[in-house]
Every structure is written in structure tokens, then in C-alpha cells.
Short mmCIF file of C-alpha atoms in Angstrom, two decimals:
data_model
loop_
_atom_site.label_atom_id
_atom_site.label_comp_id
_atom_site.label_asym_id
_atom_site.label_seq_id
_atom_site.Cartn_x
_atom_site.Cartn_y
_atom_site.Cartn_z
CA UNK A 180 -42.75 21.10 -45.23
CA UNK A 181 -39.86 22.32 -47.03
CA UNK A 182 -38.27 19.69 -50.10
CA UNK A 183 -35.49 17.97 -50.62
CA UNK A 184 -34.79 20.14 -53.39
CA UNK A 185 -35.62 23.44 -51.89
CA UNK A 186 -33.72 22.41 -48.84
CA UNK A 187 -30.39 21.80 -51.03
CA UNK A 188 -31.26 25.20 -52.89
CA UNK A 189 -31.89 27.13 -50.14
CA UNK A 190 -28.98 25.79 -48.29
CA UNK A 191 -26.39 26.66 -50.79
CA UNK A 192 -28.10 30.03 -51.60
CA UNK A 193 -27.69 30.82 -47.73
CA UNK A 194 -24.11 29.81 -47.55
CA UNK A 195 -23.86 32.68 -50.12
CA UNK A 196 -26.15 35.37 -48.61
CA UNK A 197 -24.60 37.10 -45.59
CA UNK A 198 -28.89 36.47 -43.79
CA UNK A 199 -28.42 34.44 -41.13
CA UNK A 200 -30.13 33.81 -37.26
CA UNK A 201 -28.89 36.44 -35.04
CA UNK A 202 -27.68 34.03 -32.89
CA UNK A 203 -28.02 29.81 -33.01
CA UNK A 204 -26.48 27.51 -30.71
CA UNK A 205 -28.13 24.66 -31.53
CA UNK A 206 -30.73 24.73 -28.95
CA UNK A 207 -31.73 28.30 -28.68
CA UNK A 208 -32.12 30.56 -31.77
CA UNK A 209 -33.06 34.27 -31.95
CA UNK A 210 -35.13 34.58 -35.57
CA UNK A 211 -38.17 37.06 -36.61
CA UNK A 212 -36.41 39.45 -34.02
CA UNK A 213 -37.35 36.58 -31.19
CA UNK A 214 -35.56 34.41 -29.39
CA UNK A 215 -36.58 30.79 -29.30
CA UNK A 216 -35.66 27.56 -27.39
CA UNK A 217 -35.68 24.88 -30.25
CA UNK A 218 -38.05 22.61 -28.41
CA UNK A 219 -38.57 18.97 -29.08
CA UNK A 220 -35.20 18.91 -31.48
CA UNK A 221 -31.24 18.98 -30.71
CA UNK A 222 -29.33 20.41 -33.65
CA UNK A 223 -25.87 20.13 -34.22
CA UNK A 224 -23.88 23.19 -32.20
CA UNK A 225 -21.86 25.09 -33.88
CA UNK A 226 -20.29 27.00 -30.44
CA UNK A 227 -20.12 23.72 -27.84
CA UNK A 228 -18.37 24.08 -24.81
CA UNK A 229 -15.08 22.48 -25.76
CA UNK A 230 -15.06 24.59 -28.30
CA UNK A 231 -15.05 22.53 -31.48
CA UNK A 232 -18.17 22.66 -33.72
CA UNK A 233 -20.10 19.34 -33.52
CA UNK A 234 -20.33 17.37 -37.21
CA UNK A 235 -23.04 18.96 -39.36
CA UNK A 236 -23.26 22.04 -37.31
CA UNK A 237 -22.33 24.14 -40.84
CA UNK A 238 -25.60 22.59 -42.33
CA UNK A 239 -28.28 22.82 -39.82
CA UNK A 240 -26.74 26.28 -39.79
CA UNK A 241 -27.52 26.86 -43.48
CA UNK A 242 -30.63 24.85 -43.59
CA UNK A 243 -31.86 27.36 -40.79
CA UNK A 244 -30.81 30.21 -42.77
CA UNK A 245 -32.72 28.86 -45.29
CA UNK A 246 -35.69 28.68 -43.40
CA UNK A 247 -35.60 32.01 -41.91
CA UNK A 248 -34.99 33.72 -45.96
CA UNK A 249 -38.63 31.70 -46.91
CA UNK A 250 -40.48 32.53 -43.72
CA UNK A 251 -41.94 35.19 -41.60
CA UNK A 252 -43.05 34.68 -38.07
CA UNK A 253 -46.79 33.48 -38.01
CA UNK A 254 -48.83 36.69 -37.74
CA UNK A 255 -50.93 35.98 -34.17
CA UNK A 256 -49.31 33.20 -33.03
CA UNK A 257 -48.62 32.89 -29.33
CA UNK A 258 -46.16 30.69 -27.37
CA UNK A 259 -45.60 30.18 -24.23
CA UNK A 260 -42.10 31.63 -22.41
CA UNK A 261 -39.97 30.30 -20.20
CA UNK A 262 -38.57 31.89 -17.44
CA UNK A 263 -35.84 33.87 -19.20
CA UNK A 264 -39.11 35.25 -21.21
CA UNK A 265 -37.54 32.35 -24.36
CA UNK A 266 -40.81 31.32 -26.36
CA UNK A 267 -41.27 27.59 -26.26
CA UNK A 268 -42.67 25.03 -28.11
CA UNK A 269 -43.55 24.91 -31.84
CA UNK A 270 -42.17 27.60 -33.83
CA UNK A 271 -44.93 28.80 -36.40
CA UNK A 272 -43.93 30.46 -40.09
CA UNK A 273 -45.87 31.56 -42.72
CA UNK A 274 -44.44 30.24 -45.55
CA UNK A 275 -45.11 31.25 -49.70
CA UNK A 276 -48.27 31.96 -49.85
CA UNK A 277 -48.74 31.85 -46.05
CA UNK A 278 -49.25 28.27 -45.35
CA UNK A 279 -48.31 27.75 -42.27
CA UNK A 280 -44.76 25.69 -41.22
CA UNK A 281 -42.93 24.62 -38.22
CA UNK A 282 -39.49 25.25 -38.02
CA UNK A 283 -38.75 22.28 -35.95
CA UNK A 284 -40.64 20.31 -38.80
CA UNK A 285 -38.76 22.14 -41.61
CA UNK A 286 -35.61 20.99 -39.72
CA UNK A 287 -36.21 17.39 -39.67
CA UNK A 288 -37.06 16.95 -42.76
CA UNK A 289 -33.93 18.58 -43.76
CA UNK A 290 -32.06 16.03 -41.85
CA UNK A 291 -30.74 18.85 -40.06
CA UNK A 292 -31.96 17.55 -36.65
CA UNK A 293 -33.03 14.95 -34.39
CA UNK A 294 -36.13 14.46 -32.61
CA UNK A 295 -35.64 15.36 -28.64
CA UNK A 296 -38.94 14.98 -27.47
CA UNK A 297 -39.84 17.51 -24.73
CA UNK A 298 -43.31 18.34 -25.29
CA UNK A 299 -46.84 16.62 -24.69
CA UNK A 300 -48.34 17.10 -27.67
CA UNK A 301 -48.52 13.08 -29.30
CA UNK A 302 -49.65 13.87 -32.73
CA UNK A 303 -46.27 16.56 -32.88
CA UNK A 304 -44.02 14.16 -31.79
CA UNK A 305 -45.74 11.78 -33.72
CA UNK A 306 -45.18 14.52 -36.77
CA UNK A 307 -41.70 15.11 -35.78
CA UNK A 308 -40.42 11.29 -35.67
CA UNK A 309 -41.93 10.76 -39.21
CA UNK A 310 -40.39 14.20 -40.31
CA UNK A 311 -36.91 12.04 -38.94
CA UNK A 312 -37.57 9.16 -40.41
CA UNK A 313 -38.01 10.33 -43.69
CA UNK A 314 -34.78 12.19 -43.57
CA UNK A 315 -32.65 9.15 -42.02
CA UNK A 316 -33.90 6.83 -44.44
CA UNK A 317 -32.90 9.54 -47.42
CA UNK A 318 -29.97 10.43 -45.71
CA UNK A 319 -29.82 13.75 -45.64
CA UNK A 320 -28.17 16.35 -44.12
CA UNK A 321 -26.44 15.02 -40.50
CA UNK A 322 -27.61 11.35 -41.62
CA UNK A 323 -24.87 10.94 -44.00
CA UNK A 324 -22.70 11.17 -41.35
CA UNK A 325 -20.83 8.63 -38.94
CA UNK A 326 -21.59 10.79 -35.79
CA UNK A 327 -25.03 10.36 -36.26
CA UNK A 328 -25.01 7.45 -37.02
CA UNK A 329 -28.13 5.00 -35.16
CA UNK A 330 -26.08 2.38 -32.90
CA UNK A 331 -26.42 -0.98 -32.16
CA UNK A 332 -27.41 -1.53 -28.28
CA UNK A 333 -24.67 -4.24 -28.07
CA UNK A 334 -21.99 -1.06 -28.83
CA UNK A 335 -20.19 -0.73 -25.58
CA UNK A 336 -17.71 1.78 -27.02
CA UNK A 337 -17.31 5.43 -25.63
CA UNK A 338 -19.21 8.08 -26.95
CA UNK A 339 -20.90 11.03 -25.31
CA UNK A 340 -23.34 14.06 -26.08
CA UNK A 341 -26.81 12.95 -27.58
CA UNK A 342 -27.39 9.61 -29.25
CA UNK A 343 -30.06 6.89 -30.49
CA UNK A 344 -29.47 3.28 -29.78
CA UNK A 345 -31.57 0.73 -31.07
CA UNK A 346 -31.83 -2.92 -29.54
CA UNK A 347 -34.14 -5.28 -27.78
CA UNK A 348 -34.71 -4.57 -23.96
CA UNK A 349 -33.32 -8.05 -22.79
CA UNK A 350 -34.61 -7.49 -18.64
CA UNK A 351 -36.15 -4.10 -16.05
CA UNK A 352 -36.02 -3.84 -13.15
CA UNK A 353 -37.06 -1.45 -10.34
CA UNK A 354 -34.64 -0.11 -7.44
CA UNK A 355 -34.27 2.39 -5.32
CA UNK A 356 -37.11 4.84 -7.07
CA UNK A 357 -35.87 4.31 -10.63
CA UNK A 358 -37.07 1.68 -13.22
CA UNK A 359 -34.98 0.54 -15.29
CA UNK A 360 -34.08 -1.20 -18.68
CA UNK A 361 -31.18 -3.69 -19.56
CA UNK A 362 -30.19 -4.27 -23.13
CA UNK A 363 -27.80 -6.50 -22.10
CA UNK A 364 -26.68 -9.16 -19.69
CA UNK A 365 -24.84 -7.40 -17.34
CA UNK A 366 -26.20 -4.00 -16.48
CA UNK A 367 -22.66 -3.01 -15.04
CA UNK A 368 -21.20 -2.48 -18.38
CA UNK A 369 -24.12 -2.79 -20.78
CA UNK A 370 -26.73 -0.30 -21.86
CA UNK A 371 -28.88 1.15 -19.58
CA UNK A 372 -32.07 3.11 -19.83
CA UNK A 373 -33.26 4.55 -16.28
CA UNK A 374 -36.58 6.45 -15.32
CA UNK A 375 -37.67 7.96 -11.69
CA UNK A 376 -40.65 5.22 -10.61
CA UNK A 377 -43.35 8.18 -10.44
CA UNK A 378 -42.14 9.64 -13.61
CA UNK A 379 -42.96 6.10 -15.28
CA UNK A 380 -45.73 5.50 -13.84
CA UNK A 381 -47.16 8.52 -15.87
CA UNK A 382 -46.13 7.26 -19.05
CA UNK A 383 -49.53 7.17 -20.95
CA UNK A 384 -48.86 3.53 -22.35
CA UNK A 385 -49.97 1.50 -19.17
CA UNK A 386 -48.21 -1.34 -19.42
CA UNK A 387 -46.24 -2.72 -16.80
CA UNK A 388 -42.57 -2.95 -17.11
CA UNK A 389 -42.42 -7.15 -18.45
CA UNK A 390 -44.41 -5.50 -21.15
CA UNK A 391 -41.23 -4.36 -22.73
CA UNK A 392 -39.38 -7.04 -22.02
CA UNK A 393 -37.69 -9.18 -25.10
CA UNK A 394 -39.31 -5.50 -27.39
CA UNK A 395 -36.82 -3.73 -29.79
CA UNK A 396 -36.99 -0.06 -29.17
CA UNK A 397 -35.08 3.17 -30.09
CA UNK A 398 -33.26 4.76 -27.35
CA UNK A 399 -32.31 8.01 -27.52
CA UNK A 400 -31.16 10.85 -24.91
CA UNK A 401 -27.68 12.29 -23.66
CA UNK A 402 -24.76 9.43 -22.71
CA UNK A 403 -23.81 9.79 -19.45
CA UNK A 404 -21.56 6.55 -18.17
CA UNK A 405 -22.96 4.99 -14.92
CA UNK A 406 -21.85 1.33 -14.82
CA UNK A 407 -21.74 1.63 -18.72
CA UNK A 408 -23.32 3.56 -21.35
CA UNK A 409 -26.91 4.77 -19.77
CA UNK A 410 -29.93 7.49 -20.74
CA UNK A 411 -31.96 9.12 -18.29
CA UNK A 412 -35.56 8.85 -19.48
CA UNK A 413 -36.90 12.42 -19.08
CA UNK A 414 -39.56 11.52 -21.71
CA UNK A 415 -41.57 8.63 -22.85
CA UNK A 416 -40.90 9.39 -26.11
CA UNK A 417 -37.33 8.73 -25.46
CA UNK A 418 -37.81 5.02 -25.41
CA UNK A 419 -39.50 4.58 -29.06
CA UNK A 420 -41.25 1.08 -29.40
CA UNK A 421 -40.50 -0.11 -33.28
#
């Protein structure tokens, strides 16, 4: 795991050194001479769509450049590819000394990602949220800023792209194929999670949907705006019991 203080050193010593990723768009990277999807993480991008780099996309920029100066690719680790031949899941370095480091890890404790939990593997995720929790509660890196910044479930305002919500799950529901979760009391303009029925009933926790009922969670997941702010629940993970 990299420090606080290495992290800040490394940072600024990258922002002077021309070594960078060959390429990093905040969910794919090509480093080592390979190109990875960042899996289980959403970084800042510095090349969005519209054009305009997202807050804090200069830092996880540097704090990967970081990374990459400190680290060399694993020697024999595998992973998996994805049908553009990307490798997936945890990235592996060797580190001083070769200890072995994640880069997603690395990242988070950085604060210069967020958990966006993709895989299966509980005790990574498990890994990865504490990695995020250390660097929220220090607030580093993206966490000092207002874009970032954890929102209250009762926040009805506008916003879009990837965010966490926290709250208590006032009602579910089921309909049409979908199960749902209200954290408020009118799910036409309040908060929303959703999940596909099958998809949910392959959650590993068991419980039935009352279970959550009255429970404050963490929410987190792209906005889209369907009768009000809502999150498609791709993930278990995605609805974080606290």
C-alpha cells in the first residue's frame, strides 16, 4: 500500500517527470506496455466526452504516474482478457523490494478513486472499500473536493456521472421484474435504487427485501433520472449496508 507521504512525493515528483501511462482515461489504462481495464474503481477522466476534464482528473493522473515510476508489472501474473484482449481484474506490481501491490489498491488509498465494484471477489472489495474509507475520512486526493462529495439521500438536486448517496431505505418494492428501493416518500421524484428480480435474487446476503427496510446504506452507481434521481444496481456491492 503506498503512504500518504509517498503518495504526495511521488505525485509531485511525477508532475515533474515527463513518465507517464501511455494512455489513461480513467477507466482503461495502458501501463507495463499493457493495456488494462481499471476494474472495480472509476477514476476521475481526464478526456470525458463533453470534453472538459472531470475534478481531480490532474491527480489520479499523477498519483498513477506515481505508481507506474515505483512498480513493475508482477513477474507471472496472469489476468483474464476481455474481449478486446484488455486484461481484467486486479492489477498486480511488484513494488521495492518486490512486495507485491495492486494498483487499484494503491489508488484508493491515494484518494485518487472510488470503489466501483465489478468483481466477485468479497475479501477485494472488502480490501478496496477500506482502502476508500481510509482515504475519505483523511481526505485526500478527490475527497477534498465538492464533486465528490458523499450526498445526503434527501438531495433531490441534479447531478449526473457516478455518485454515492447515503440514507436510510424508507420502503421496496417489486414490479414489473425489478426490485426496488425508496429513500423517500414519493418514488416519483425521490431516490431510487432499482435491481432486475433474478439479478437480486443472487445477491449472496439472503435476506428478503423488508430486510432492508428502515437500514442506512451507501448507494453508489451512475445517475441516470427516471422519475428522479435513480442507480441501477449492477452489483450488490453497490448498495453498501453501514
Amino acid at each position: 500500500m503506498l503512504t500518504r507521504r509517498f503518495v504526495l512525493a511521488g505525485a509531485a515528483a511525477a508532475a515533474a517527470a515527463p513518465k507517464r501511462p501511455d494512455f489513461f482515461d480513467g477507466q482503461t489504462v495502458v501501463i507495463g506496455g499493457e493495456e488494462r481495464v481499471l476494474t472495480d474503481i472509476v477514476a476521475p477522466s481526464p478526456a470525458p466526452l463533453n470534453g472538459r476534464a472531470e475534478p481531480g482528473a490532474e491527480f489520479a493522473l499523477q498519483a498513477l504516474a506515481a505508481f507506474a515510476a515505483a512498480h513493475q508489472p508482477l513477474p507471472g501474473a496472469r489476468s483474464p482478457l476481455d474481449r478486446w484482449g484488455r486484461a481484467m481484474g486486479p492489477a498486480r506490481f511488484a513494488g521495492a523490494g518486490g512486495a507485491e501491490t495492486i494498483l487499484q489498491a494503491a489508488l484508493l488509498e491515494a484518494g485518487a478513486v472510488r470503489v466501483a465494484p465489478q468483481s466477485n471477489d468479497e475479501t477485494l472489495l472488502d480490501a478496496y472499500f477500506a482502502a476508500e474509507d481510509r482515504a475519505r475520512t483523511a481526505r485526500l486526493g478527490i475527497w477534498a473536493l465538492g464533486a465528490y462529495v458523499v450526498r445526503d439521500t434527501r438531495d433531490e438536486s441534479r447531478a449526473y456521472g457516478f455518485h454515492i448517496y447515503r440514507g436510510a431505505v424508507r420502503s421496496t418494492g417489486e414490479n414489473r421484474g425489478r426490485v426496488y428501493f425508496n429513500f423517500g416518500e414519493d418514488f416519483r421524484k425521490d431516490v431510487t435504487a432499482t435491481a432486475a428480480r433474478g439479478a437480486f435474487r443472487r445477491w449472496r446476503r439472503k435476506e428478503g427485501l423488508q430486510f432492508y427496510e428502515g437500514r442506512t446504506v451507501e448507494l453508489r452507481g451512475l445517475l441516470e433520472w427516471i422519475n428522479g434521481p435513480s442507480i441501477d444496481l449492477r452489483h450488490e456491492r453497490q448498495l453498501r449496508l453501514l
